[in-house]
PDB file of C-alpha atoms in Angstrom:
ATOM      1  CA  UNK B   1     144.386  59.005 153.834  1.00  0.00           C
ATOM      2  CA  UNK B   2     140.938  58.613 153.473  1.00  0.00           C
ATOM      3  CA  UNK B   3     139.238  56.136 150.680  1.00  0.00           C
ATOM      4  CA  UNK B   4     135.358  56.639 150.072  1.00  0.00           C
ATOM      5  CA  UNK B   5     135.236  53.576 147.845  1.00  0.00           C
ATOM      6  CA  UNK B   6     137.120  50.641 146.214  1.00  0.00           C
ATOM      7  CA  UNK B   7     136.530  47.827 144.048  1.00  0.00           C
ATOM      8  CA  UNK B   8     138.496  44.815 144.350  1.00  0.00           C
ATOM      9  CA  UNK B   9     138.253  41.913 141.416  1.00  0.00           C
ATOM     10  CA  UNK B  10     140.128  38.854 140.959  1.00  0.00           C
ATOM     11  CA  UNK B  11     139.915  35.424 139.770  1.00  0.00           C
ATOM     12  CA  UNK B  12     141.126  33.779 142.950  1.00  0.00           C
ATOM     13  CA  UNK B  13     139.522  34.529 145.856  1.00  0.00           C
ATOM     14  CA  UNK B  14     142.350  33.661 148.254  1.00  0.00           C
ATOM     15  CA  UNK B  15     143.940  37.161 146.765  1.00  0.00           C
ATOM     16  CA  UNK B  16     141.158  38.996 147.677  1.00  0.00           C
ATOM     17  CA  UNK B  17     141.063  37.577 151.046  1.00  0.00           C
ATOM     18  CA  UNK B  18     144.502  38.549 151.413  1.00  0.00           C
ATOM     19  CA  UNK B  19     144.294  42.126 150.265  1.00  0.00           C
ATOM     20  CA  UNK B  20     141.475  42.460 152.232  1.00  0.00           C
ATOM     21  CA  UNK B  21     142.968  41.339 155.194  1.00  0.00           C
ATOM     22  CA  UNK B  22     146.263  43.492 154.609  1.00  0.00           C
ATOM     23  CA  UNK B  23     144.248  46.667 154.294  1.00  0.00           C
ATOM     24  CA  UNK B  24     142.325  45.570 157.546  1.00  0.00           C
ATOM     25  CA  UNK B  25     145.299  45.640 159.247  1.00  0.00           C
ATOM     26  CA  UNK B  26     146.155  49.240 158.328  1.00  0.00           C
ATOM     27  CA  UNK B  27     142.677  51.017 158.220  1.00  0.00           C
ATOM     28  CA  UNK B  28     138.915  50.781 158.656  1.00  0.00           C
ATOM     29  CA  UNK B  29     137.223  48.686 156.310  1.00  0.00           C
ATOM     30  CA  UNK B  30     133.926  47.308 155.939  1.00  0.00           C
ATOM     31  CA  UNK B  31     133.270  44.641 152.918  1.00  0.00           C
ATOM     32  CA  UNK B  32     129.920  45.346 151.269  1.00  0.00           C
ATOM     33  CA  UNK B  33     130.414  41.606 149.723  1.00  0.00           C
ATOM     34  CA  UNK B  34     129.619  41.591 146.196  1.00  0.00           C
ATOM     35  CA  UNK B  35     129.363  43.961 143.708  1.00  0.00           C
ATOM     36  CA  UNK B  36     125.762  45.173 142.915  1.00  0.00           C
ATOM     37  CA  UNK B  37     125.876  49.037 142.116  1.00  0.00           C
ATOM     38  CA  UNK B  38     128.897  51.372 141.789  1.00  0.00           C
ATOM     39  CA  UNK B  39     128.681  54.738 140.922  1.00  0.00           C
ATOM     40  CA  UNK B  40     125.225  54.983 138.894  1.00  0.00           C
ATOM     41  CA  UNK B  41     126.471  51.490 137.119  1.00  0.00           C
ATOM     42  CA  UNK B  42     124.541  48.357 138.212  1.00  0.00           C
ATOM     43  CA  UNK B  43     126.829  45.133 138.032  1.00  0.00           C
ATOM     44  CA  UNK B  44     124.593  41.891 137.147  1.00  0.00           C
ATOM     45  CA  UNK B  45     126.662  38.327 137.081  1.00  0.00           C
ATOM     46  CA  UNK B  46     125.591  36.423 134.558  1.00  0.00           C
ATOM     47  CA  UNK B  47     126.621  32.767 133.981  1.00  0.00           C
ATOM     48  CA  UNK B  48     128.774  33.903 131.467  1.00  0.00           C
ATOM     49  CA  UNK B  49     130.501  36.547 133.546  1.00  0.00           C
ATOM     50  CA  UNK B  50     129.317  40.303 134.196  1.00  0.00           C
ATOM     51  CA  UNK B  51     126.875  42.763 132.554  1.00  0.00           C
ATOM     52  CA  UNK B  52     127.790  46.938 133.536  1.00  0.00           C
ATOM     53  CA  UNK B  53     124.620  48.580 132.683  1.00  0.00           C
ATOM     54  CA  UNK B  54     123.400  52.551 133.488  1.00  0.00           C
ATOM     55  CA  UNK B  55     119.363  51.864 132.937  1.00  0.00           C
ATOM     56  CA  UNK B  56     118.396  53.396 135.785  1.00  0.00           C
ATOM     57  CA  UNK B  57     121.311  56.598 135.176  1.00  0.00           C
ATOM     58  CA  UNK B  58     119.983  56.332 131.173  1.00  0.00           C
ATOM     59  CA  UNK B  59     115.730  56.852 132.362  1.00  0.00           C
ATOM     60  CA  UNK B  60     116.681  59.614 134.465  1.00  0.00           C
ATOM     61  CA  UNK B  61     118.515  61.335 131.665  1.00  0.00           C
ATOM     62  CA  UNK B  62     115.419  60.932 129.274  1.00  0.00           C
ATOM     63  CA  UNK B  63     113.223  62.533 132.007  1.00  0.00           C
ATOM     64  CA  UNK B  64     115.475  65.309 132.380  1.00  0.00           C
ATOM     65  CA  UNK B  65     115.111  66.053 128.542  1.00  0.00           C
ATOM     66  CA  UNK B  66     111.502  65.603 128.923  1.00  0.00           C
ATOM     67  CA  UNK B  67     111.223  62.899 126.332  1.00  0.00           C
ATOM     68  CA  UNK B  68     109.426  60.301 128.835  1.00  0.00           C
ATOM     69  CA  UNK B  69     107.029  58.478 126.199  1.00  0.00           C
ATOM     70  CA  UNK B  70     109.070  59.111 123.551  1.00  0.00           C
ATOM     71  CA  UNK B  71     109.630  57.079 120.031  1.00  0.00           C
ATOM     72  CA  UNK B  72     112.281  54.892 119.906  1.00  0.00           C
ATOM     73  CA  UNK B  73     114.451  55.156 117.246  1.00  0.00           C
ATOM     74  CA  UNK B  74     116.747  52.184 115.367  1.00  0.00           C
ATOM     75  CA  UNK B  75     119.989  54.429 115.376  1.00  0.00           C
ATOM     76  CA  UNK B  76     121.533  56.694 117.673  1.00  0.00           C
ATOM     77  CA  UNK B  77     122.407  59.279 114.409  1.00  0.00           C
ATOM     78  CA  UNK B  78     120.869  59.913 110.817  1.00  0.00           C
ATOM     79  CA  UNK B  79     122.850  58.906 108.185  1.00  0.00           C
ATOM     80  CA  UNK B  80     121.760  61.335 105.956  1.00  0.00           C
ATOM     81  CA  UNK B  81     121.340  64.264 108.125  1.00  0.00           C
ATOM     82  CA  UNK B  82     124.894  65.800 108.273  1.00  0.00           C
ATOM     83  CA  UNK B  83     125.711  68.307 111.384  1.00  0.00           C
ATOM     84  CA  UNK B  84     127.662  71.520 110.861  1.00  0.00           C
ATOM     85  CA  UNK B  85     128.387  74.783 112.950  1.00  0.00           C
ATOM     86  CA  UNK B  86     125.871  76.675 110.630  1.00  0.00           C
ATOM     87  CA  UNK B  87     122.837  74.652 110.632  1.00  0.00           C
ATOM     88  CA  UNK B  88     119.770  75.799 112.270  1.00  0.00           C
ATOM     89  CA  UNK B  89     119.138  78.915 114.593  1.00  0.00           C
ATOM     90  CA  UNK B  90     121.118  79.852 117.483  1.00  0.00           C
ATOM     91  CA  UNK B  91     119.928  78.455 120.831  1.00  0.00           C
ATOM     92  CA  UNK B  92     118.602  80.950 123.661  1.00  0.00           C
ATOM     93  CA  UNK B  93     120.992  81.216 126.999  1.00  0.00           C
ATOM     94  CA  UNK B  94     118.383  78.962 128.755  1.00  0.00           C
ATOM     95  CA  UNK B  95     118.151  76.277 125.870  1.00  0.00           C
ATOM     96  CA  UNK B  96     121.763  76.384 125.390  1.00  0.00           C
ATOM     97  CA  UNK B  97     122.510  75.618 129.163  1.00  0.00           C
ATOM     98  CA  UNK B  98     119.990  72.794 128.767  1.00  0.00           C
ATOM     99  CA  UNK B  99     122.127  71.557 125.720  1.00  0.00           C
ATOM    100  CA  UNK B 100     125.164  71.307 127.512  1.00  0.00           C
ATOM    101  CA  UNK B 101     124.102  69.783 130.393  1.00  0.00           C
ATOM    102  CA  UNK B 102     122.495  66.551 128.597  1.00  0.00           C
ATOM    103  CA  UNK B 103     125.353  66.292 126.347  1.00  0.00           C
ATOM    104  CA  UNK B 104     127.559  65.942 129.517  1.00  0.00           C
ATOM    105  CA  UNK B 105     125.494  63.552 131.099  1.00  0.00           C
ATOM    106  CA  UNK B 106     125.426  61.791 128.154  1.00  0.00           C
ATOM    107  CA  UNK B 107     128.928  61.432 128.132  1.00  0.00           C
ATOM    108  CA  UNK B 108     128.983  59.946 131.168  1.00  0.00           C
ATOM    109  CA  UNK B 109     126.380  57.435 130.035  1.00  0.00           C
ATOM    110  CA  UNK B 110     129.287  56.124 126.914  1.00  0.00           C
ATOM    111  CA  UNK B 111     131.394  54.223 129.920  1.00  0.00           C
ATOM    112  CA  UNK B 112     128.645  51.438 129.400  1.00  0.00           C
ATOM    113  CA  UNK B 113     127.414  52.812 125.938  1.00  0.00           C
ATOM    114  CA  UNK B 114     129.923  52.433 123.500  1.00  0.00           C
ATOM    115  CA  UNK B 115     127.264  52.438 120.807  1.00  0.00           C
ATOM    116  CA  UNK B 116     126.645  55.716 121.490  1.00  0.00           C
ATOM    117  CA  UNK B 117     130.217  57.261 121.513  1.00  0.00           C
ATOM    118  CA  UNK B 118     130.406  58.228 117.888  1.00  0.00           C
ATOM    119  CA  UNK B 119     127.034  59.874 118.177  1.00  0.00           C
ATOM    120  CA  UNK B 120     127.792  61.866 121.493  1.00  0.00           C
ATOM    121  CA  UNK B 121     131.276  62.968 120.137  1.00  0.00           C
ATOM    122  CA  UNK B 122     129.557  64.322 117.071  1.00  0.00           C
ATOM    123  CA  UNK B 123     127.250  66.852 119.070  1.00  0.00           C
ATOM    124  CA  UNK B 124     130.199  67.759 121.718  1.00  0.00           C
ATOM    125  CA  UNK B 125     131.763  69.348 118.863  1.00  0.00           C
ATOM    126  CA  UNK B 126     128.987  71.792 118.941  1.00  0.00           C
ATOM    127  CA  UNK B 127     129.289  73.235 122.882  1.00  0.00           C
ATOM    128  CA  UNK B 128     130.310  76.668 122.408  1.00  0.00           C
ATOM    129  CA  UNK B 129     127.300  77.679 119.755  1.00  0.00           C
ATOM    130  CA  UNK B 130     124.775  75.036 119.842  1.00  0.00           C
ATOM    131  CA  UNK B 131     121.528  75.118 117.341  1.00  0.00           C
ATOM    132  CA  UNK B 132     118.195  73.553 117.324  1.00  0.00           C
ATOM    133  CA  UNK B 133     119.816  70.972 114.653  1.00  0.00           C
ATOM    134  CA  UNK B 134     121.976  69.866 117.264  1.00  0.00           C
ATOM    135  CA  UNK B 135     119.537  69.959 119.902  1.00  0.00           C
ATOM    136  CA  UNK B 136     117.753  67.537 117.422  1.00  0.00           C
ATOM    137  CA  UNK B 137     120.726  65.760 116.830  1.00  0.00           C
ATOM    138  CA  UNK B 138     120.877  65.195 120.686  1.00  0.00           C
ATOM    139  CA  UNK B 139     116.853  64.401 121.543  1.00  0.00           C
ATOM    140  CA  UNK B 140     117.646  61.753 118.343  1.00  0.00           C
ATOM    141  CA  UNK B 141     120.483  60.313 120.845  1.00  0.00           C
ATOM    142  CA  UNK B 142     117.941  60.000 123.968  1.00  0.00           C
ATOM    143  CA  UNK B 143     115.281  58.676 121.330  1.00  0.00           C
ATOM    144  CA  UNK B 144     117.997  55.727 120.698  1.00  0.00           C
ATOM    145  CA  UNK B 145     118.736  55.171 124.291  1.00  0.00           C
ATOM    146  CA  UNK B 146     114.940  54.793 125.501  1.00  0.00           C
ATOM    147  CA  UNK B 147     114.660  52.266 122.953  1.00  0.00           C
ATOM    148  CA  UNK B 148     117.589  50.424 124.252  1.00  0.00           C
ATOM    149  CA  UNK B 149     117.769  51.192 127.581  1.00  0.00           C
ATOM    150  CA  UNK B 150     118.898  47.940 128.683  1.00  0.00           C
ATOM    151  CA  UNK B 151     122.368  47.974 126.685  1.00  0.00           C
ATOM    152  CA  UNK B 152     125.135  47.593 128.273  1.00  0.00           C
ATOM    153  CA  UNK B 153     128.581  46.347 128.535  1.00  0.00           C
ATOM    154  CA  UNK B 154     129.590  42.526 129.136  1.00  0.00           C
ATOM    155  CA  UNK B 155     132.715  41.306 130.797  1.00  0.00           C
ATOM    156  CA  UNK B 156     133.556  37.782 130.402  1.00  0.00           C
ATOM    157  CA  UNK B 157     136.580  35.846 131.405  1.00  0.00           C
ATOM    158  CA  UNK B 158     138.972  34.309 129.675  1.00  0.00           C
ATOM    159  CA  UNK B 159     142.332  32.890 130.210  1.00  0.00           C
ATOM    160  CA  UNK B 160     143.979  34.877 127.077  1.00  0.00           C
ATOM    161  CA  UNK B 161     145.738  38.264 127.605  1.00  0.00           C
ATOM    162  CA  UNK B 162     145.707  39.285 124.106  1.00  0.00           C
ATOM    163  CA  UNK B 163     145.241  42.414 123.311  1.00  0.00           C
ATOM    164  CA  UNK B 164     143.587  43.627 120.458  1.00  0.00           C
ATOM    165  CA  UNK B 165     143.287  47.098 118.717  1.00  0.00           C
ATOM    166  CA  UNK B 166     141.249  48.026 115.692  1.00  0.00           C
ATOM    167  CA  UNK B 167     140.950  51.793 114.209  1.00  0.00           C
ATOM    168  CA  UNK B 168     139.004  53.416 111.445  1.00  0.00           C
ATOM    169  CA  UNK B 169     138.999  56.824 109.907  1.00  0.00           C
ATOM    170  CA  UNK B 170     137.283  59.098 107.665  1.00  0.00           C
ATOM    171  CA  UNK B 171     139.523  61.616 105.178  1.00  0.00           C
ATOM    172  CA  UNK B 172     138.676  65.372 105.630  1.00  0.00           C
ATOM    173  CA  UNK B 173     134.889  64.268 106.198  1.00  0.00           C
ATOM    174  CA  UNK B 174     133.989  67.721 108.734  1.00  0.00           C
ATOM    175  CA  UNK B 175     132.440  69.862 106.374  1.00  0.00           C
ATOM    176  CA  UNK B 176     133.065  72.394 108.675  1.00  0.00           C
ATOM    177  CA  UNK B 177     137.250  72.184 109.428  1.00  0.00           C
ATOM    178  CA  UNK B 178     137.342  69.796 107.188  1.00  0.00           C
ATOM    179  CA  UNK B 179     139.215  67.123 109.640  1.00  0.00           C
ATOM    180  CA  UNK B 180     139.239  63.781 109.750  1.00  0.00           C
ATOM    181  CA  UNK B 181     137.456  61.654 112.518  1.00  0.00           C
ATOM    182  CA  UNK B 182     138.676  58.740 113.804  1.00  0.00           C
ATOM    183  CA  UNK B 183     138.082  56.050 116.123  1.00  0.00           C
ATOM    184  CA  UNK B 184     139.460  53.187 117.724  1.00  0.00           C
ATOM    185  CA  UNK B 185     138.705  49.842 119.641  1.00  0.00           C
ATOM    186  CA  UNK B 186     140.843  48.141 122.490  1.00  0.00           C
ATOM    187  CA  UNK B 187     140.195  44.786 123.512  1.00  0.00           C
ATOM    188  CA  UNK B 188     141.731  42.794 126.275  1.00  0.00           C
ATOM    189  CA  UNK B 189     140.650  39.206 125.309  1.00  0.00           C
ATOM    190  CA  UNK B 190     137.165  39.643 124.534  1.00  0.00           C
ATOM    191  CA  UNK B 191     136.464  42.321 126.109  1.00  0.00           C
ATOM    192  CA  UNK B 192     136.116  45.950 124.867  1.00  0.00           C
ATOM    193  CA  UNK B 193     138.139  48.030 127.253  1.00  0.00           C
TER     194      UNK B 193
END
């Protein structure tokens, strides 16, 4: 069995040591110490817990989209503009490929940037036939990311094991097919998972 990377996390150091000793008895193991960076996610230790960010990944995505010196925007989507299938001109083949690549990269960014989830989901709905209006929406998301580059996901310790879930939906909110859009958030203690 070949395992490239593994992260071991526990509130009990003795349990971690015991697990690592057991793994060492069966596998060649290299302990790299405290976690700092994993799969493009930077892990910063704070006095109150951990902060997971993707600053470097986000900066590379902004460069990839040629928006290095763009003006930041305060929200990822405009409240007044509604996206729909037939708004804007269809993109050419190269622009369509670029659109899909950037949107896919934005999906990975939502691992630590949950504030982007709704907006990214919205532009994902137009991957089949994106238009100039959809590309403008993607650029707006990137401009928002540019202004909030240091945002991330904070994980704090807790003695509680309570799980809470919240959900919301609109009723037939999509102008294309009259389908509803729903969303949910699940918390383990105070941590959004």
